[in-house]
Every structure is written in C-alpha cells, then in structure tokens.
Short mmCIF file of C-alpha atoms (C1' of nucleotides) in Angstrom, two decimals:
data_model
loop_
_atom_site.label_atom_id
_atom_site.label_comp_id
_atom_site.label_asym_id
_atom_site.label_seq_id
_atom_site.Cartn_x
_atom_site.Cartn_y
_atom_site.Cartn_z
CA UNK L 1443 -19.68 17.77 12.34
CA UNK L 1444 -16.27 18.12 13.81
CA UNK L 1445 -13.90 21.23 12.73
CA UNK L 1446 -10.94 21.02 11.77
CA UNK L 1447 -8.48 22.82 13.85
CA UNK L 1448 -5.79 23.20 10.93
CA UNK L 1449 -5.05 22.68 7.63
CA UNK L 1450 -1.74 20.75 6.75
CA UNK L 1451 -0.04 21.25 2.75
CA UNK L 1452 3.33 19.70 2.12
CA UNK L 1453 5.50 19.74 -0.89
CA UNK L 1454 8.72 17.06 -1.40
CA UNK L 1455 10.45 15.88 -3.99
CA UNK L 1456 10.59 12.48 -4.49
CA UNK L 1457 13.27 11.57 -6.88
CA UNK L 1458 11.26 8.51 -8.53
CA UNK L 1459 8.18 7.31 -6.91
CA UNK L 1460 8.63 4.23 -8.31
CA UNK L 1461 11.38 3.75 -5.44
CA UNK L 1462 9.89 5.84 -3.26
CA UNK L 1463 6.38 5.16 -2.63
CA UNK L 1464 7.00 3.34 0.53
CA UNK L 1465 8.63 6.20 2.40
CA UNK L 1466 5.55 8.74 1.13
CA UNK L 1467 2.98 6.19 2.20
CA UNK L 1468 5.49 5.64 5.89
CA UNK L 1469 5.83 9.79 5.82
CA UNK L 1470 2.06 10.56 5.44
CA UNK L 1471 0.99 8.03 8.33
CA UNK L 1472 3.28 9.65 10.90
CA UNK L 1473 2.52 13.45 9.13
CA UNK L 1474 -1.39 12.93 7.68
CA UNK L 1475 -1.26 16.46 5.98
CA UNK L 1476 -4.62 17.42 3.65
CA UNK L 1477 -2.53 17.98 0.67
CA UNK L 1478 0.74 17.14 -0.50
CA UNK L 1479 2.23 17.82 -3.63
CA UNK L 1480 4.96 15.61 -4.90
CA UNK L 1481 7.83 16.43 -8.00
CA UNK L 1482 9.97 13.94 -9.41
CA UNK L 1483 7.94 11.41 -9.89
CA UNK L 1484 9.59 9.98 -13.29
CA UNK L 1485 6.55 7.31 -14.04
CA UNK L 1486 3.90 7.95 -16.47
CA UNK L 1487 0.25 8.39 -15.36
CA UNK L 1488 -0.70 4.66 -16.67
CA UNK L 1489 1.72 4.02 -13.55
CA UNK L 1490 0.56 5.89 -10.98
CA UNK L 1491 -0.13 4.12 -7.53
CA UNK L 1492 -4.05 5.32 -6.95
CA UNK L 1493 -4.75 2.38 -5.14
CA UNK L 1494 -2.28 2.77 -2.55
CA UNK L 1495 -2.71 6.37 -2.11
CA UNK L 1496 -6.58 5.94 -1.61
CA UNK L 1497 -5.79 3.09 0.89
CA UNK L 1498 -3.93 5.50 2.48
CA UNK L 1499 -7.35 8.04 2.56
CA UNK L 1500 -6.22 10.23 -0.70
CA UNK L 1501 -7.15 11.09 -3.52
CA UNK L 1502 -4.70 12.30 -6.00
CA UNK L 1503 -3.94 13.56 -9.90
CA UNK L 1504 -1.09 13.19 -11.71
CA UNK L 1505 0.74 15.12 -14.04
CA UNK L 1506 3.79 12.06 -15.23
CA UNK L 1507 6.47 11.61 -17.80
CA UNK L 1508 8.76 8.70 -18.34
CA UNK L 1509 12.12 8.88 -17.18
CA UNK L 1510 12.01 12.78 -15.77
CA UNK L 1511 10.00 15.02 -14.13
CA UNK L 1512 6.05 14.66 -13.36
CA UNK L 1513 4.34 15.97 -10.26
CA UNK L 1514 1.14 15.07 -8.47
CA UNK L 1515 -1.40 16.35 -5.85
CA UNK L 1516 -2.64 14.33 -2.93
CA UNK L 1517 -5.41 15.38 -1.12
CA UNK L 1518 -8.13 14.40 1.20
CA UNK L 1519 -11.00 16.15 -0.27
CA UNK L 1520 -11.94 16.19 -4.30
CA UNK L 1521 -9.57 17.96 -6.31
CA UNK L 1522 -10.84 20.28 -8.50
CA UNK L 1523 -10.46 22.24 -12.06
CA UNK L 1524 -6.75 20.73 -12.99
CA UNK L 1525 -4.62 22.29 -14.68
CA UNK L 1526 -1.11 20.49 -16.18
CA UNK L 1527 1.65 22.94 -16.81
CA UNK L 1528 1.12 26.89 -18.12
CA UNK L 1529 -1.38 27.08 -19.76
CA UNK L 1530 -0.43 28.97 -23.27
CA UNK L 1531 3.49 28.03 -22.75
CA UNK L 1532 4.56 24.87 -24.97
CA UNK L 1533 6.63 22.03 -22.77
CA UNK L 1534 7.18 18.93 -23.22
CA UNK L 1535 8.17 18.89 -19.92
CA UNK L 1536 5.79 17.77 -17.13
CA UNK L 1537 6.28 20.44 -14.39
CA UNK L 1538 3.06 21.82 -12.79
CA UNK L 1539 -0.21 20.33 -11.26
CA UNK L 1540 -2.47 23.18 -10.22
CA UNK L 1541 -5.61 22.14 -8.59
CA UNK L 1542 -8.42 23.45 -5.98
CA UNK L 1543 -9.48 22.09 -3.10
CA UNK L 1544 -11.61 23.22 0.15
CA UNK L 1545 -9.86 25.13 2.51
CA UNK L 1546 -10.38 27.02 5.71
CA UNK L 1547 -12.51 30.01 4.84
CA UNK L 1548 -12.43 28.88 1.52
CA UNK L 1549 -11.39 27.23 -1.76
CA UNK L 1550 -8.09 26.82 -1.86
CA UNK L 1551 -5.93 27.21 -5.36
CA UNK L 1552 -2.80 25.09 -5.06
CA UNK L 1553 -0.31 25.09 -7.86
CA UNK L 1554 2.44 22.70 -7.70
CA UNK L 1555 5.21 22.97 -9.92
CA UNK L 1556 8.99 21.43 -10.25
CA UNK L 1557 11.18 23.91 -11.70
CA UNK L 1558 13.70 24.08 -13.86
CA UNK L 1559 17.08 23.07 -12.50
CA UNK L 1560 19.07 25.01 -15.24
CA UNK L 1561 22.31 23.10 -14.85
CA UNK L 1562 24.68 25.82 -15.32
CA UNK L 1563 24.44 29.85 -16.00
CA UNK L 1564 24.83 30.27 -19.88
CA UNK L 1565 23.45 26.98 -21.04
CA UNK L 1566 20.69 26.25 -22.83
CA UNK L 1567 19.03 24.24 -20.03
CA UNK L 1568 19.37 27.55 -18.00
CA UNK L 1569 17.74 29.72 -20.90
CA UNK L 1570 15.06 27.25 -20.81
CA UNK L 1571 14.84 28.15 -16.75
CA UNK L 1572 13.96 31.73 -17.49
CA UNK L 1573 11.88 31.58 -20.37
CA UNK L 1574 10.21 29.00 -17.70
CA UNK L 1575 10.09 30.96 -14.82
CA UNK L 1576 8.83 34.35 -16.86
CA UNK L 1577 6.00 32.24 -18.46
CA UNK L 1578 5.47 30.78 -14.91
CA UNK L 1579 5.18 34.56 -13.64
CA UNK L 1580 2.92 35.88 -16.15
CA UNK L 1581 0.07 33.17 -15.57
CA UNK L 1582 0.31 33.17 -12.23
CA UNK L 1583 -0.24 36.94 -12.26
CA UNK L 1584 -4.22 35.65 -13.59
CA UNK L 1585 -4.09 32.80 -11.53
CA UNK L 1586 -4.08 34.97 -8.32
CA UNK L 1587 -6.62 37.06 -10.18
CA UNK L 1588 -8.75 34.25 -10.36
CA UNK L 1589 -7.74 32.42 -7.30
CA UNK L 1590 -6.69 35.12 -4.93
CA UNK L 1591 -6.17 32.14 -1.87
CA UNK L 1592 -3.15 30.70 -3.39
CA UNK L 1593 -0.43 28.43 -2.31
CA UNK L 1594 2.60 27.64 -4.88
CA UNK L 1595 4.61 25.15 -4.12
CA UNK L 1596 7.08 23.22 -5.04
CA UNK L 1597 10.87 22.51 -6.11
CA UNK L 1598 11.79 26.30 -7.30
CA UNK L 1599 15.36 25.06 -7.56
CA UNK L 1600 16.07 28.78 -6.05
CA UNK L 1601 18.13 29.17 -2.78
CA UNK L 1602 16.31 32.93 -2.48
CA UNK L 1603 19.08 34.71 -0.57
CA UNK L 1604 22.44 33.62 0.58
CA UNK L 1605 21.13 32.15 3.97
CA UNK L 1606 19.54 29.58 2.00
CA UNK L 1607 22.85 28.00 0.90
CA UNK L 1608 25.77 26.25 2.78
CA UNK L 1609 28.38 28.16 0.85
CA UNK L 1610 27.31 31.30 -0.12
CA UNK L 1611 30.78 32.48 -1.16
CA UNK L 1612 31.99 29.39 -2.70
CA UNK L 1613 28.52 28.74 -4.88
CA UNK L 1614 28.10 32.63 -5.76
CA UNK L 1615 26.73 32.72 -9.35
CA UNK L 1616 26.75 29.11 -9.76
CA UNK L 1617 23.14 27.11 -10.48
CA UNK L 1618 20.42 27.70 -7.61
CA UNK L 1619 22.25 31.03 -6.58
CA UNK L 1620 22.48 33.13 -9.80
CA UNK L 1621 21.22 36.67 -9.75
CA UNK L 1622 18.57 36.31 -12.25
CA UNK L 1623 17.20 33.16 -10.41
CA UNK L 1624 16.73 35.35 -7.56
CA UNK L 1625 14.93 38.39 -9.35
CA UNK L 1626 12.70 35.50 -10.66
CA UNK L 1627 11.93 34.38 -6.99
CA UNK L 1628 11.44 38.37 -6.24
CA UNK L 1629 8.79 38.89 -8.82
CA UNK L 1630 6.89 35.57 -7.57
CA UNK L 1631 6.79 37.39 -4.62
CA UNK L 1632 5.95 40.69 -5.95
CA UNK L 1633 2.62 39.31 -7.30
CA UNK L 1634 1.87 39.47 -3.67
CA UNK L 1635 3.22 36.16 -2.35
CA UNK L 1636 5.00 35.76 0.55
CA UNK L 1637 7.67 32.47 1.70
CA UNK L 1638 6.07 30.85 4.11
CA UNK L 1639 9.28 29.55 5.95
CA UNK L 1640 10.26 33.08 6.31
CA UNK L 1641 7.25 34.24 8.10
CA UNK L 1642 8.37 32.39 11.02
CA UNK L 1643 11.89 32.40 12.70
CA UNK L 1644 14.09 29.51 11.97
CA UNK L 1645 16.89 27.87 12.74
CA UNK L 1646 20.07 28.64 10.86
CA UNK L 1647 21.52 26.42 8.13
CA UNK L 1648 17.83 25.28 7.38
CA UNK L 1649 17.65 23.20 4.08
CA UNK L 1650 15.54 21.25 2.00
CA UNK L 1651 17.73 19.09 -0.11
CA UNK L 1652 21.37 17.94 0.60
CA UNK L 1653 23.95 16.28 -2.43
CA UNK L 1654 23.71 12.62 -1.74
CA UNK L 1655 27.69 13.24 -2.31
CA UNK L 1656 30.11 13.72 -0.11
CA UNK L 1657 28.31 13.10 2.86
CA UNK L 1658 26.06 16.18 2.06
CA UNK L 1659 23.48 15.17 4.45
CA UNK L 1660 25.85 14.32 7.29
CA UNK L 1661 27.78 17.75 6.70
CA UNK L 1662 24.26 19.99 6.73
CA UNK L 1663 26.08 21.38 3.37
CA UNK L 1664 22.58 21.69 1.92
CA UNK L 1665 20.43 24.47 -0.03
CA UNK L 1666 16.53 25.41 0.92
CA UNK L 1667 15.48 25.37 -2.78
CA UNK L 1668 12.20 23.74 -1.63
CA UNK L 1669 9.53 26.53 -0.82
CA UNK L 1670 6.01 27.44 -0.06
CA UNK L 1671 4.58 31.12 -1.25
CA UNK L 1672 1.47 32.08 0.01
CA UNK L 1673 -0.99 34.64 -1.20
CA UNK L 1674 -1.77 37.66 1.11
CA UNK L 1675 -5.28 36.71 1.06
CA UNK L 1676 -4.10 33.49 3.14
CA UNK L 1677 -0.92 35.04 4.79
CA UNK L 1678 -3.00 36.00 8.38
CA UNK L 1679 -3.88 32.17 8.42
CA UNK L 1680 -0.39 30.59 7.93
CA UNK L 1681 0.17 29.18 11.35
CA UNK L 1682 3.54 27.78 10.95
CA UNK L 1683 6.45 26.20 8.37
CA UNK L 1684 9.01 23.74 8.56
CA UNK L 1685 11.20 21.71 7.36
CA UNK L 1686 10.70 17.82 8.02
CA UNK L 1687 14.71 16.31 8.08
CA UNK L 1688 13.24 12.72 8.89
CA UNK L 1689 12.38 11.21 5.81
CA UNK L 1690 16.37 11.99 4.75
CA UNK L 1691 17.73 10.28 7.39
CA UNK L 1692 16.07 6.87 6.21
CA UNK L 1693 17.77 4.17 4.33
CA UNK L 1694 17.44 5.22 0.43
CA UNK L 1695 16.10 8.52 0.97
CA UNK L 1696 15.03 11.20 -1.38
CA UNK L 1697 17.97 14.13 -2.09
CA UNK L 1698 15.24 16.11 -0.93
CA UNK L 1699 13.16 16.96 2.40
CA UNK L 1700 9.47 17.38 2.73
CA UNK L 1701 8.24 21.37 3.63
CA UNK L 1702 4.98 21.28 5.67
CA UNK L 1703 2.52 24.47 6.10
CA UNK L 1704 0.09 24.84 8.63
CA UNK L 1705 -3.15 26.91 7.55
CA UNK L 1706 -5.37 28.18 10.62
CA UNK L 1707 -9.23 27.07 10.27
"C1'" DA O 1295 36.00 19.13 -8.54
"C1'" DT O 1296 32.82 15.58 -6.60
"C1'" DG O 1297 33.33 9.97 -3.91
"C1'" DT O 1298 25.52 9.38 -5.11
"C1'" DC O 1299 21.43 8.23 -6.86
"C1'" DG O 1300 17.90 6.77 -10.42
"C1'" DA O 1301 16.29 5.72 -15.26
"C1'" DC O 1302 17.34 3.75 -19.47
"C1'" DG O 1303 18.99 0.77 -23.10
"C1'" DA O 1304 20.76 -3.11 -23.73
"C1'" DA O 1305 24.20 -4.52 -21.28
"C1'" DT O 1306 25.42 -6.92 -16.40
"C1'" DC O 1307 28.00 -1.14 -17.47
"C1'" DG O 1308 27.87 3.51 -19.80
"C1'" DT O 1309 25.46 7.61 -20.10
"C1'" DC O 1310 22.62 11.27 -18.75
"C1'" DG O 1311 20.36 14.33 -15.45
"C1'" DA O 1312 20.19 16.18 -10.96
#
DNA sequence: ATGTCGACGAATCGTCGA
C-alpha cells in the first residue's frame, strides 16, 4: 500500500456553484486536495452535481438552500457522522457541514461553516452574526471534546487583526473589522485553535477575497476573511498554508480565493 | 460612496444580498 506523504484540505467560497462548477472541477485537477469544503453554493441539495464531483474521484455532502448560502464537503475517502448547522441553535440558514474523515494519525473532524456576513454594526443582520458566532462557540467547545483533531474552516467573514485588511484605518469598525467580530475570532481560538495561515510567515497584503468593484482584485484592496483553525492536537502536523490567487484571476471568478492546508502524514 | 456579481420574479429590468 502506498503512503501518503500529505494531507491536502481547502476551503473557498464559491459564490453560486451553479456558475461555478467548472472552475472547482478546473481548480481541483491542477490542486487534487483530499478535502475541500465549499460555501456559497446557493442550489438546493436536489441540485447538487454528485456526478461530476465523483467523476472527478470525490465524494461529497451537501448542506443547500435556494437562492443563499449552503456549503458542502468534498472528499476522497467516505465522509462520516454529518452534521448540518449547530446542533441545538434554530436557522433557517444553511451555514455548516461538519463531517469526519480519515486522516494522518487519525480521524479527522472537519467542520465547515459560512458565516454570517452581518452587513453593518447595529443591524439586525449583525445581531444575528453574534448570536451566530456565540452559538457557533459553545458547540464547538464539545465538538473538540469529542473530536479533539479538528479543522474549522470556512468563510468567518472576520479580517482577525488589522493586517488582514487593505485599509485598516479607513474600514475601522465597519463590517469584517468590528471589535466584537474579533473577540469572536479570539475565543475560537481560545478553545485551543490556532490560524493556520499564521503559523507560517507570509507575504504582506495576503487576502482571500477582493470586491469585484472597483478593480478590487487588480488593486490587492482585499480582506483575508477566509481561514483555517486547527486544533492543537493537529497543530505539530500542519505543514504549510496558503492562499491560492489563481482561480481569481480567471474569467468570471469567484469574489473569493481558495485557502489550502497541508497536514503531515 | 462604490463603477460587480448572482439569484429571483417576472420582466427583458428592479431588487436584494454580498
């Protein structure tokens, strides 16, 4: 039997798969990672492409809504005990996919969720982001319990610190750079998870998603508000974490960028 | 503040969400 020299998870958001299943199918033949877990995906399960995704060599479980939201996990090998959204918190929002798979030294709990945007501080849409993220929080808390090899994933919708934004000053307090987003990112990782990106030095200016405005890309005026915790039970095997800038450069690209994490075997 | 997208309904654009 031949051993696998890495393990390969990757988290993007899509922005309708409907549109964009060619460029995930294209982005996963150049970049064949085990798992990938998608947001976005604003088609309902009935619609789901299975067939082209196991043509492609995956297997995968959706978690879909019309019109907004849904998520999904690819992955080579079977996923297994799904979970859709938190468990015990009421949404009628499709926003997590939690599933295990094998992993290098064992299973592997990946939870893949696509936060809240929150629109603007004061709103209700932003209330809704911290009653989100606190319910988020508090299950994950067990889920580590449970699960203590963990990866959470995902579009947090979060630029952590002021690095993670092209205009710190300008965008201070506004959506994705609000203090109490932050101390929400901060308690994730005070259950004992650790950003995966930041483990590893980086360039400057990196981001994960750019305005398709005003030539957002073009300018680098982007925010990294796509991340990848991992639990300290896994944190000795994360072998690197990047961003992947291709896929935006394409002709009718996703707003955001794929993150990829490399797990040692 | 926003020149872009994508989905939707019911128009071949207006509205919403991001």
């Amino acid at each position: 039997m031949l051993e696998r020299a890495e393990m390969q998870l990757a988290t993007w958001n899509i922005n309708s798969l409907t549109v964009r299943l060619p460029q995930v199918l294209d982005w996963l033949a150049a970049n064949p990672v085990d798992v990938l877990g998608l947001q976005e995906l604003k088609l309902v399960d009935e619609k789901f492409p299975h067939d082209a995704f196991h043509a492609a060599g995956y297997q995968a479980v959706s978690f879909g809504q019309r019109t907004y939201n849904g998520v999904a996990l690819l992955s080579r090998t079977p996923l297994e005990e799904v979970v859709r959204n938190i468990p015990g918190h009421d949404d009628d929002q499709a926003r997590v996919i939690a599933a295990t798979v094998d992993g290098p030294g064992g299973p592997l709990r990946v939870v893949n969720g696509y936060f809240v945007n929150g629109q603007a501080p004061g709103s209700d849409k932003f209330d809704y982001k911290m009653r989100w993220l606190q319910a988020l929080q508090e299950w994950l808390r067990g889920e580590l319990d449970r699960h203590p090899r963990l990866v959470l994933m995902g579009d947090f919708n979060i630029a952590p610190e002021d690095r993670d934004s092209f205009d710190p000053v300008g965008l201070a307090g506004t959506i994705h750079h609000t203090e109490e987003e932050r101390a929400h990112f901060q308690a994730l990782l005070g259950l004992g998870l650790a950003d995966a990106f930041r483990l590893f030095e980086q360039p400057e200016k990196s981001f994960s998603w750019w305005d398709y405005r005003m030539l957002g890309f073009q300018k680098n005026r982007g925010l990294r508000i796509d991340h990848i915790l991992v639990s300290e039970a896994l944190r000795a095997q994360v072998n690197a974490c990047h961003i992947d800038r291709t896929p935006r450069k394409n002709k009718q690209p996703s707003d955001h960028a794929p993150v990829v994490l490399h797990l040692a075997a």
